[in-house]
mmCIF file of C-alpha atoms in Angstrom:
data_model
loop_
_atom_site.group_PDB
_atom_site.id
_atom_site.type_symbol
_atom_site.label_atom_id
_atom_site.label_comp_id
_atom_site.label_asym_id
_atom_site.label_seq_id
_atom_site.Cartn_x
_atom_site.Cartn_y
_atom_site.Cartn_z
ATOM 1 C CA UNK A 7 -168.567 -64.988 -96.094
ATOM 2 C CA UNK A 8 -170.412 -66.191 -93.018
ATOM 3 C CA UNK A 9 -174.008 -66.595 -94.287
ATOM 4 C CA UNK A 10 -175.310 -66.843 -90.714
ATOM 5 C CA UNK A 11 -174.755 -63.092 -90.324
ATOM 6 C CA UNK A 12 -176.533 -62.212 -93.572
ATOM 7 C CA UNK A 13 -180.144 -61.063 -93.475
ATOM 8 C CA UNK A 14 -182.130 -63.323 -95.746
ATOM 9 C CA UNK A 15 -185.034 -62.150 -97.858
ATOM 10 C CA UNK A 16 -188.485 -63.144 -96.658
ATOM 11 C CA UNK A 17 -190.642 -60.664 -98.598
ATOM 12 C CA UNK A 18 -190.516 -59.508 -102.211
ATOM 13 C CA UNK A 19 -191.908 -56.234 -103.532
ATOM 14 C CA UNK A 20 -192.951 -56.396 -107.193
ATOM 15 C CA UNK A 21 -193.096 -52.948 -108.783
ATOM 16 C CA UNK A 22 -194.893 -54.069 -111.951
ATOM 17 C CA UNK A 23 -195.834 -51.411 -114.517
ATOM 18 C CA UNK A 24 -195.545 -47.946 -112.995
ATOM 19 C CA UNK A 25 -198.282 -46.086 -114.882
ATOM 20 C CA UNK A 26 -199.544 -42.532 -114.235
ATOM 21 C CA UNK A 27 -202.442 -42.300 -111.814
ATOM 22 C CA UNK A 28 -204.638 -40.741 -114.508
ATOM 23 C CA UNK A 29 -204.626 -43.894 -116.657
ATOM 24 C CA UNK A 30 -204.411 -46.517 -113.905
ATOM 25 C CA UNK A 31 -207.967 -47.786 -114.324
ATOM 26 C CA UNK A 32 -207.679 -47.738 -118.114
ATOM 27 C CA UNK A 33 -204.538 -49.934 -118.021
ATOM 28 C CA UNK A 34 -206.191 -52.194 -115.433
ATOM 29 C CA UNK A 35 -209.229 -52.564 -117.702
ATOM 30 C CA UNK A 36 -207.007 -53.435 -120.693
ATOM 31 C CA UNK A 37 -205.246 -56.183 -118.709
ATOM 32 C CA UNK A 38 -208.572 -57.430 -117.365
ATOM 33 C CA UNK A 39 -209.978 -57.553 -120.893
ATOM 34 C CA UNK A 40 -206.912 -59.451 -122.109
ATOM 35 C CA UNK A 41 -207.299 -61.948 -119.273
ATOM 36 C CA UNK A 42 -210.992 -62.496 -120.047
ATOM 37 C CA UNK A 43 -210.296 -62.925 -123.779
ATOM 38 C CA UNK A 44 -207.498 -65.408 -123.024
ATOM 39 C CA UNK A 45 -209.595 -67.498 -120.636
ATOM 40 C CA UNK A 46 -212.740 -67.446 -122.796
ATOM 41 C CA UNK A 47 -210.864 -68.087 -126.050
ATOM 42 C CA UNK A 48 -208.890 -71.045 -124.716
ATOM 43 C CA UNK A 49 -211.905 -72.477 -122.887
ATOM 44 C CA UNK A 50 -213.793 -72.251 -126.189
ATOM 45 C CA UNK A 51 -211.060 -74.302 -127.896
ATOM 46 C CA UNK A 52 -211.184 -76.928 -125.130
ATOM 47 C CA UNK A 53 -214.999 -77.070 -125.282
ATOM 48 C CA UNK A 54 -215.078 -77.361 -129.081
ATOM 49 C CA UNK A 55 -212.539 -80.187 -129.127
ATOM 50 C CA UNK A 56 -214.427 -82.037 -126.374
ATOM 51 C CA UNK A 57 -217.893 -81.461 -127.852
ATOM 52 C CA UNK A 58 -217.401 -81.850 -131.613
ATOM 53 C CA UNK A 59 -216.683 -85.379 -132.913
ATOM 54 C CA UNK A 60 -215.169 -83.899 -136.078
ATOM 55 C CA UNK A 61 -212.368 -82.459 -133.918
ATOM 56 C CA UNK A 62 -211.481 -85.760 -132.245
ATOM 57 C CA UNK A 63 -208.092 -86.032 -133.945
ATOM 58 C CA UNK A 64 -204.502 -85.796 -132.651
ATOM 59 C CA UNK A 65 -204.038 -82.254 -133.992
ATOM 60 C CA UNK A 66 -206.983 -80.885 -132.013
ATOM 61 C CA UNK A 67 -206.176 -83.077 -129.010
ATOM 62 C CA UNK A 68 -202.793 -81.357 -128.764
ATOM 63 C CA UNK A 69 -204.414 -77.978 -129.435
ATOM 64 C CA UNK A 70 -206.745 -78.407 -126.450
ATOM 65 C CA UNK A 71 -203.765 -79.163 -124.206
ATOM 66 C CA UNK A 72 -201.982 -76.093 -125.579
ATOM 67 C CA UNK A 73 -205.027 -74.088 -124.488
ATOM 68 C CA UNK A 74 -204.763 -75.584 -120.988
ATOM 69 C CA UNK A 75 -201.125 -74.464 -120.787
ATOM 70 C CA UNK A 76 -202.033 -70.969 -122.011
ATOM 71 C CA UNK A 77 -204.707 -70.654 -119.314
ATOM 72 C CA UNK A 78 -202.265 -71.779 -116.617
ATOM 73 C CA UNK A 79 -199.517 -69.405 -117.777
ATOM 74 C CA UNK A 80 -201.808 -66.378 -117.941
ATOM 75 C CA UNK A 81 -203.451 -67.159 -114.599
ATOM 76 C CA UNK A 82 -200.014 -67.444 -113.010
ATOM 77 C CA UNK A 83 -199.035 -63.968 -114.241
ATOM 78 C CA UNK A 84 -201.965 -61.638 -114.975
ATOM 79 C CA UNK A 85 -204.017 -61.476 -111.727
ATOM 80 C CA UNK A 86 -200.959 -60.487 -109.716
ATOM 81 C CA UNK A 87 -199.915 -58.028 -112.418
ATOM 82 C CA UNK A 88 -203.338 -56.343 -112.363
ATOM 83 C CA UNK A 89 -202.959 -55.940 -108.618
ATOM 84 C CA UNK A 90 -199.641 -54.122 -109.056
ATOM 85 C CA UNK A 91 -201.298 -51.722 -111.519
ATOM 86 C CA UNK A 92 -203.901 -50.692 -108.925
ATOM 87 C CA UNK A 93 -201.739 -50.508 -105.798
ATOM 88 C CA UNK A 94 -198.432 -49.675 -107.589
ATOM 89 C CA UNK A 95 -196.636 -52.445 -105.716
ATOM 90 C CA UNK A 96 -197.401 -56.005 -104.676
ATOM 91 C CA UNK A 97 -195.825 -57.756 -101.722
ATOM 92 C CA UNK A 98 -195.380 -61.524 -101.729
ATOM 93 C CA UNK A 99 -193.283 -63.970 -99.769
ATOM 94 C CA UNK A 100 -189.981 -65.050 -101.280
ATOM 95 C CA UNK A 101 -191.197 -68.652 -101.434
ATOM 96 C CA UNK A 102 -194.293 -67.524 -103.372
ATOM 97 C CA UNK A 103 -192.038 -65.593 -105.734
ATOM 98 C CA UNK A 104 -189.943 -68.690 -106.409
ATOM 99 C CA UNK A 105 -193.102 -70.764 -106.810
ATOM 100 C CA UNK A 106 -194.419 -68.336 -109.428
ATOM 101 C CA UNK A 107 -191.140 -68.498 -111.338
ATOM 102 C CA UNK A 108 -190.911 -72.302 -111.198
ATOM 103 C CA UNK A 109 -194.533 -72.745 -112.290
ATOM 104 C CA UNK A 110 -193.866 -70.372 -115.174
ATOM 105 C CA UNK A 111 -190.839 -72.480 -116.163
ATOM 106 C CA UNK A 112 -192.943 -75.655 -115.979
ATOM 107 C CA UNK A 113 -195.642 -74.271 -118.274
ATOM 108 C CA UNK A 114 -193.232 -72.662 -120.741
ATOM 109 C CA UNK A 115 -191.110 -75.812 -120.999
ATOM 110 C CA UNK A 116 -194.199 -77.999 -121.483
ATOM 111 C CA UNK A 117 -195.487 -75.591 -124.138
ATOM 112 C CA UNK A 118 -192.181 -75.641 -126.054
ATOM 113 C CA UNK A 119 -192.233 -79.441 -126.049
ATOM 114 C CA UNK A 120 -195.928 -79.598 -126.952
ATOM 115 C CA UNK A 121 -195.395 -77.282 -129.928
ATOM 116 C CA UNK A 122 -192.624 -79.656 -131.021
ATOM 117 C CA UNK A 123 -194.974 -82.633 -130.716
ATOM 118 C CA UNK A 124 -197.583 -80.749 -132.765
ATOM 119 C CA UNK A 125 -195.035 -80.135 -135.528
ATOM 120 C CA UNK A 126 -194.156 -83.843 -135.546
ATOM 121 C CA UNK A 127 -197.868 -84.640 -135.801
ATOM 122 C CA UNK A 128 -198.159 -82.381 -138.869
ATOM 123 C CA UNK A 129 -195.001 -83.957 -140.332
ATOM 124 C CA UNK A 130 -196.461 -87.458 -140.052
ATOM 125 C CA UNK A 131 -199.861 -86.363 -141.388
ATOM 126 C CA UNK A 132 -198.415 -84.637 -144.476
ATOM 127 C CA UNK A 133 -195.156 -86.459 -145.219
ATOM 128 C CA UNK A 134 -196.033 -89.977 -143.942
ATOM 129 C CA UNK A 135 -199.836 -90.210 -144.350
ATOM 130 C CA UNK A 136 -199.864 -94.019 -144.715
ATOM 131 C CA UNK A 137 -198.174 -94.447 -141.314
ATOM 132 C CA UNK A 138 -200.053 -91.634 -139.559
ATOM 133 C CA UNK A 139 -202.899 -93.585 -137.931
ATOM 134 C CA UNK A 140 -200.479 -96.268 -136.765
ATOM 135 C CA UNK A 141 -197.887 -93.940 -135.230
ATOM 136 C CA UNK A 142 -200.250 -91.250 -133.884
ATOM 137 C CA UNK A 143 -203.015 -93.112 -132.098
ATOM 138 C CA UNK A 144 -204.911 -92.081 -128.958
ATOM 139 C CA UNK A 145 -202.515 -93.849 -126.591
ATOM 140 C CA UNK A 146 -199.437 -92.291 -128.205
ATOM 141 C CA UNK A 147 -201.026 -88.826 -127.955
ATOM 142 C CA UNK A 148 -201.533 -89.193 -124.214
ATOM 143 C CA UNK A 149 -198.003 -90.553 -123.712
ATOM 144 C CA UNK A 150 -196.525 -87.544 -125.551
ATOM 145 C CA UNK A 151 -198.565 -85.024 -123.539
ATOM 146 C CA UNK A 152 -197.650 -86.692 -120.230
ATOM 147 C CA UNK A 153 -194.002 -86.775 -121.311
ATOM 148 C CA UNK A 154 -194.102 -83.001 -121.912
ATOM 149 C CA UNK A 155 -195.292 -82.500 -118.318
ATOM 150 C CA UNK A 156 -192.748 -84.952 -116.882
ATOM 151 C CA UNK A 157 -189.845 -83.219 -118.626
ATOM 152 C CA UNK A 158 -191.194 -79.853 -117.428
ATOM 153 C CA UNK A 159 -191.292 -81.170 -113.852
ATOM 154 C CA UNK A 160 -187.736 -82.484 -114.236
ATOM 155 C CA UNK A 161 -186.639 -79.017 -115.336
ATOM 156 C CA UNK A 162 -188.169 -77.204 -112.354
ATOM 157 C CA UNK A 163 -186.704 -79.779 -109.955
ATOM 158 C CA UNK A 164 -183.289 -79.037 -111.467
ATOM 159 C CA UNK A 165 -183.902 -75.292 -111.167
ATOM 160 C CA UNK A 166 -185.017 -75.747 -107.554
ATOM 161 C CA UNK A 167 -181.867 -77.678 -106.694
ATOM 162 C CA UNK A 168 -179.658 -75.031 -108.295
ATOM 163 C CA UNK A 169 -181.407 -72.069 -106.671
ATOM 164 C CA UNK A 170 -181.470 -73.741 -103.236
ATOM 165 C CA UNK A 171 -177.668 -73.528 -103.157
ATOM 166 C CA UNK A 172 -177.782 -69.725 -103.399
ATOM 167 C CA UNK A 173 -178.174 -67.150 -100.646
ATOM 168 C CA UNK A 174 -180.554 -64.230 -101.144
ATOM 169 C CA UNK A 175 -179.950 -61.135 -99.053
ATOM 170 C CA UNK A 176 -181.428 -58.288 -101.019
ATOM 171 C CA UNK A 177 -182.475 -55.832 -102.027
ATOM 172 C CA UNK A 178 -185.975 -57.276 -101.871
ATOM 173 C CA UNK A 179 -187.413 -55.151 -104.691
ATOM 174 C CA UNK A 180 -188.029 -56.580 -108.173
ATOM 175 C CA UNK A 181 -188.657 -54.063 -110.922
ATOM 176 C CA UNK A 182 -190.786 -56.438 -112.972
ATOM 177 C CA UNK A 183 -194.391 -57.622 -113.139
ATOM 178 C CA UNK A 184 -193.552 -61.241 -112.232
ATOM 179 C CA UNK A 185 -190.710 -63.228 -110.703
ATOM 180 C CA UNK A 186 -188.469 -64.076 -113.652
ATOM 181 C CA UNK A 187 -185.023 -65.697 -113.573
ATOM 182 C CA UNK A 188 -182.804 -62.625 -114.017
ATOM 183 C CA UNK A 189 -184.645 -60.446 -111.458
ATOM 184 C CA UNK A 190 -184.390 -63.269 -108.905
ATOM 185 C CA UNK A 191 -180.683 -63.778 -109.592
ATOM 186 C CA UNK A 192 -180.094 -60.049 -109.002
ATOM 187 C CA UNK A 193 -181.275 -60.565 -105.403
ATOM 188 C CA UNK A 194 -178.612 -63.164 -104.698
ATOM 189 C CA UNK A 195 -175.459 -62.337 -102.774
ATOM 190 C CA UNK A 196 -173.853 -65.623 -103.912
ATOM 191 C CA UNK A 197 -171.897 -66.225 -107.084
ATOM 192 C CA UNK A 198 -174.544 -67.077 -109.688
ATOM 193 C CA UNK A 199 -172.148 -67.867 -112.561
ATOM 194 C CA UNK A 200 -172.552 -71.653 -112.361
ATOM 195 C CA UNK A 201 -176.329 -71.428 -111.948
ATOM 196 C CA UNK A 202 -176.633 -69.112 -114.950
ATOM 197 C CA UNK A 203 -174.458 -71.453 -117.017
ATOM 198 C CA UNK A 204 -176.566 -74.471 -116.046
ATOM 199 C CA UNK A 205 -179.759 -72.602 -116.883
ATOM 200 C CA UNK A 206 -178.315 -71.618 -120.277
ATOM 201 C CA UNK A 207 -177.497 -75.266 -121.047
ATOM 202 C CA UNK A 208 -180.975 -76.388 -119.963
ATOM 203 C CA UNK A 209 -182.506 -73.575 -122.017
ATOM 204 C CA UNK A 210 -180.638 -74.857 -125.075
ATOM 205 C CA UNK A 211 -181.938 -78.384 -124.476
ATOM 206 C CA UNK A 212 -185.559 -77.437 -123.806
ATOM 207 C CA UNK A 213 -185.942 -74.391 -126.078
ATOM 208 C CA UNK A 214 -183.336 -74.276 -128.855
ATOM 209 C CA UNK A 215 -183.353 -78.000 -129.623
ATOM 210 C CA UNK A 216 -187.193 -78.178 -129.844
ATOM 211 C CA UNK A 217 -187.146 -75.114 -132.115
ATOM 212 C CA UNK A 218 -184.549 -76.787 -134.349
ATOM 213 C CA UNK A 219 -186.736 -79.916 -134.465
ATOM 214 C CA UNK A 220 -189.732 -77.809 -135.503
ATOM 215 C CA UNK A 221 -187.639 -76.084 -138.158
ATOM 216 C CA UNK A 222 -186.514 -79.420 -139.633
ATOM 217 C CA UNK A 223 -190.071 -80.803 -139.532
ATOM 218 C CA UNK A 224 -191.470 -77.836 -141.423
ATOM 219 C CA UNK A 225 -188.613 -77.987 -143.936
ATOM 220 C CA UNK A 226 -189.789 -81.486 -144.867
ATOM 221 C CA UNK A 227 -193.433 -80.388 -144.776
ATOM 222 C CA UNK A 228 -192.835 -77.440 -147.122
ATOM 223 C CA UNK A 229 -190.772 -79.639 -149.461
ATOM 224 C CA UNK A 230 -193.635 -82.154 -149.577
ATOM 225 C CA UNK A 231 -196.230 -79.447 -150.218
ATOM 226 C CA UNK A 232 -194.194 -78.012 -153.103
ATOM 227 C CA UNK A 233 -194.251 -81.423 -154.793
ATOM 228 C CA UNK A 234 -198.060 -81.295 -155.030
ATOM 229 C CA UNK A 235 -198.940 -80.350 -158.595
ATOM 230 C CA UNK A 236 -202.347 -78.813 -157.872
ATOM 231 C CA UNK A 237 -202.372 -75.268 -156.447
ATOM 232 C CA UNK A 238 -205.662 -76.015 -154.700
ATOM 233 C CA UNK A 239 -204.108 -79.130 -153.191
ATOM 234 C CA UNK A 240 -201.133 -77.164 -151.937
ATOM 235 C CA UNK A 241 -203.375 -74.586 -150.287
ATOM 236 C CA UNK A 242 -205.539 -77.282 -148.676
ATOM 237 C CA UNK A 243 -202.568 -79.152 -147.223
ATOM 238 C CA UNK A 244 -200.785 -75.989 -146.055
ATOM 239 C CA UNK A 245 -203.957 -74.745 -144.334
ATOM 240 C CA UNK A 246 -203.757 -77.712 -141.938
ATOM 241 C CA UNK A 247 -200.437 -76.510 -140.505
ATOM 242 C CA UNK A 248 -200.413 -72.751 -141.164
ATOM 243 C CA UNK A 249 -202.038 -71.918 -137.806
ATOM 244 C CA UNK A 250 -199.476 -73.965 -135.881
ATOM 245 C CA UNK A 251 -196.624 -72.403 -137.844
ATOM 246 C CA UNK A 252 -197.945 -68.923 -137.018
ATOM 247 C CA UNK A 253 -198.221 -69.759 -133.297
ATOM 248 C CA UNK A 254 -194.693 -71.225 -133.249
ATOM 249 C CA UNK A 255 -193.288 -68.122 -134.965
ATOM 250 C CA UNK A 256 -194.937 -65.756 -132.473
ATOM 251 C CA UNK A 257 -194.062 -67.809 -129.384
ATOM 252 C CA UNK A 258 -190.427 -68.515 -130.210
ATOM 253 C CA UNK A 259 -189.975 -65.059 -131.699
ATOM 254 C CA UNK A 260 -190.904 -63.452 -128.379
ATOM 255 C CA UNK A 261 -188.743 -65.909 -126.381
ATOM 256 C CA UNK A 262 -185.749 -65.054 -128.570
ATOM 257 C CA UNK A 263 -186.370 -61.323 -128.072
ATOM 258 C CA UNK A 264 -186.488 -61.737 -124.297
ATOM 259 C CA UNK A 265 -183.789 -64.324 -123.580
ATOM 260 C CA UNK A 266 -181.449 -64.633 -126.559
ATOM 261 C CA UNK A 267 -181.296 -61.212 -128.218
ATOM 262 C CA UNK A 268 -178.725 -58.763 -126.775
ATOM 263 C CA UNK A 269 -180.447 -56.548 -124.196
ATOM 264 C CA UNK A 270 -177.714 -54.054 -123.481
ATOM 265 C CA UNK A 271 -179.050 -50.553 -123.562
ATOM 266 C CA UNK A 272 -182.649 -51.685 -123.224
ATOM 267 C CA UNK A 273 -184.705 -49.956 -120.576
ATOM 268 C CA UNK A 274 -186.452 -51.970 -117.895
ATOM 269 C CA UNK A 275 -189.780 -50.863 -119.352
ATOM 270 C CA UNK A 276 -188.851 -52.378 -122.718
ATOM 271 C CA UNK A 277 -187.829 -55.625 -121.016
ATOM 272 C CA UNK A 278 -191.215 -55.747 -119.313
ATOM 273 C CA UNK A 279 -193.024 -55.158 -122.596
ATOM 274 C CA UNK A 280 -191.064 -57.938 -124.297
ATOM 275 C CA UNK A 281 -191.848 -60.309 -121.416
ATOM 276 C CA UNK A 282 -195.490 -59.298 -121.702
ATOM 277 C CA UNK A 283 -195.527 -60.679 -125.256
ATOM 278 C CA UNK A 284 -194.921 -64.331 -124.405
ATOM 279 C CA UNK A 285 -196.606 -64.413 -120.980
ATOM 280 C CA UNK A 286 -199.827 -62.573 -121.834
ATOM 281 C CA UNK A 287 -200.178 -61.629 -125.507
ATOM 282 C CA UNK A 288 -199.243 -64.996 -127.032
ATOM 283 C CA UNK A 289 -201.696 -67.047 -124.887
ATOM 284 C CA UNK A 290 -204.410 -64.566 -125.871
ATOM 285 C CA UNK A 291 -203.544 -64.722 -129.586
ATOM 286 C CA UNK A 292 -203.289 -68.514 -129.900
ATOM 287 C CA UNK A 293 -207.044 -69.296 -129.900
ATOM 288 C CA UNK A 294 -207.709 -66.277 -132.131
ATOM 289 C CA UNK A 295 -205.153 -67.479 -134.691
ATOM 290 C CA UNK A 296 -206.498 -71.022 -134.703
ATOM 291 C CA UNK A 297 -210.112 -69.849 -134.879
ATOM 292 C CA UNK A 298 -209.537 -67.409 -137.738
ATOM 293 C CA UNK A 299 -207.421 -69.755 -139.861
ATOM 294 C CA UNK A 300 -209.204 -73.052 -139.289
ATOM 295 C CA UNK A 301 -212.382 -73.977 -141.160
ATOM 296 C CA UNK A 302 -213.121 -77.010 -138.985
ATOM 297 C CA UNK A 303 -213.126 -74.910 -135.813
ATOM 298 C CA UNK A 304 -215.454 -72.366 -137.450
ATOM 299 C CA UNK A 305 -217.739 -75.192 -138.522
ATOM 300 C CA UNK A 306 -217.750 -76.617 -134.980
ATOM 301 C CA UNK A 307 -218.670 -73.180 -133.552
ATOM 302 C CA UNK A 308 -221.584 -72.850 -135.982
ATOM 303 C CA UNK A 309 -222.787 -76.352 -135.084
ATOM 304 C CA UNK A 310 -222.738 -75.600 -131.352
ATOM 305 C CA UNK A 311 -224.630 -72.336 -131.893
ATOM 306 C CA UNK A 312 -227.194 -74.136 -134.078
ATOM 307 C CA UNK A 313 -227.657 -76.898 -131.497
ATOM 308 C CA UNK A 314 -228.132 -74.351 -128.711
ATOM 309 C CA UNK A 315 -230.717 -72.453 -130.768
ATOM 310 C CA UNK A 316 -232.604 -75.686 -131.527
ATOM 311 C CA UNK A 317 -232.650 -76.593 -127.831
ATOM 312 C CA UNK A 318 -233.853 -73.085 -126.952
ATOM 313 C CA UNK A 319 -236.691 -73.094 -129.474
ATOM 314 C CA UNK A 320 -237.741 -76.625 -128.520
ATOM 315 C CA UNK A 321 -238.108 -75.492 -124.907
ATOM 316 C CA UNK A 322 -240.329 -72.613 -126.025
#
């Protein structure tokens, strides 16, 4: 085919969630509330870790960076999605659509790798406590976080190179609330078989392999916990990693539902709802899970509130 005679896409129309006019403002308010809870909850985690000296440990260092990723992912998706709820359709340039997708890939990849690093941190703390301070010092923590970002950047550069070889000629309508991989590929008039295969291989490397690493780490952790004779001791040790295990289960569970589980026969609305889980719901739930299941975070919140009250009364 002579691509010079093909009309290329310059604008993309995102349909988002097509809700009845009668409940438009209610749905908009729900999404707005979710966005506010996500931002406030994750900012609270970041503030607590920065403010409280008792939280200056590798586990909470990684948790604060997880909160940063959750804020970035939600901010990349939700504001635009709320706009589609109000106006029923959002128009964006094709380059902006690709940028949204690539940024989403960057954050999701970095989050998968960071969750893997967090599981390794818990493995060292529980299974190799004598070597923990030596292997997981401040410098190593920063190197691991930066490495997560570098690998995420490598992934989006690879995606960019693959997608740049395709031609996109329409239609220019995406029945989704953000620019995801499959909806973008449906706009291409080139053969996307090789690109899809490459993306599947990269997905295995950056998603399946990290999940397998987490699974192995927690197998050793659980085996170590079961060797503890005291029930109270078991509960105390398990409480240090239960929040992370819950977050991993929710995050990877939703990714599997969206990308790995068979989707034949699923409606587009169901696909949107499943995508909503890992792009919006999971970032909102992460700080709630950690706050509810972590005594040190609760203690840090009470200390901050007490300090603020003391400052207030001293001023009076």
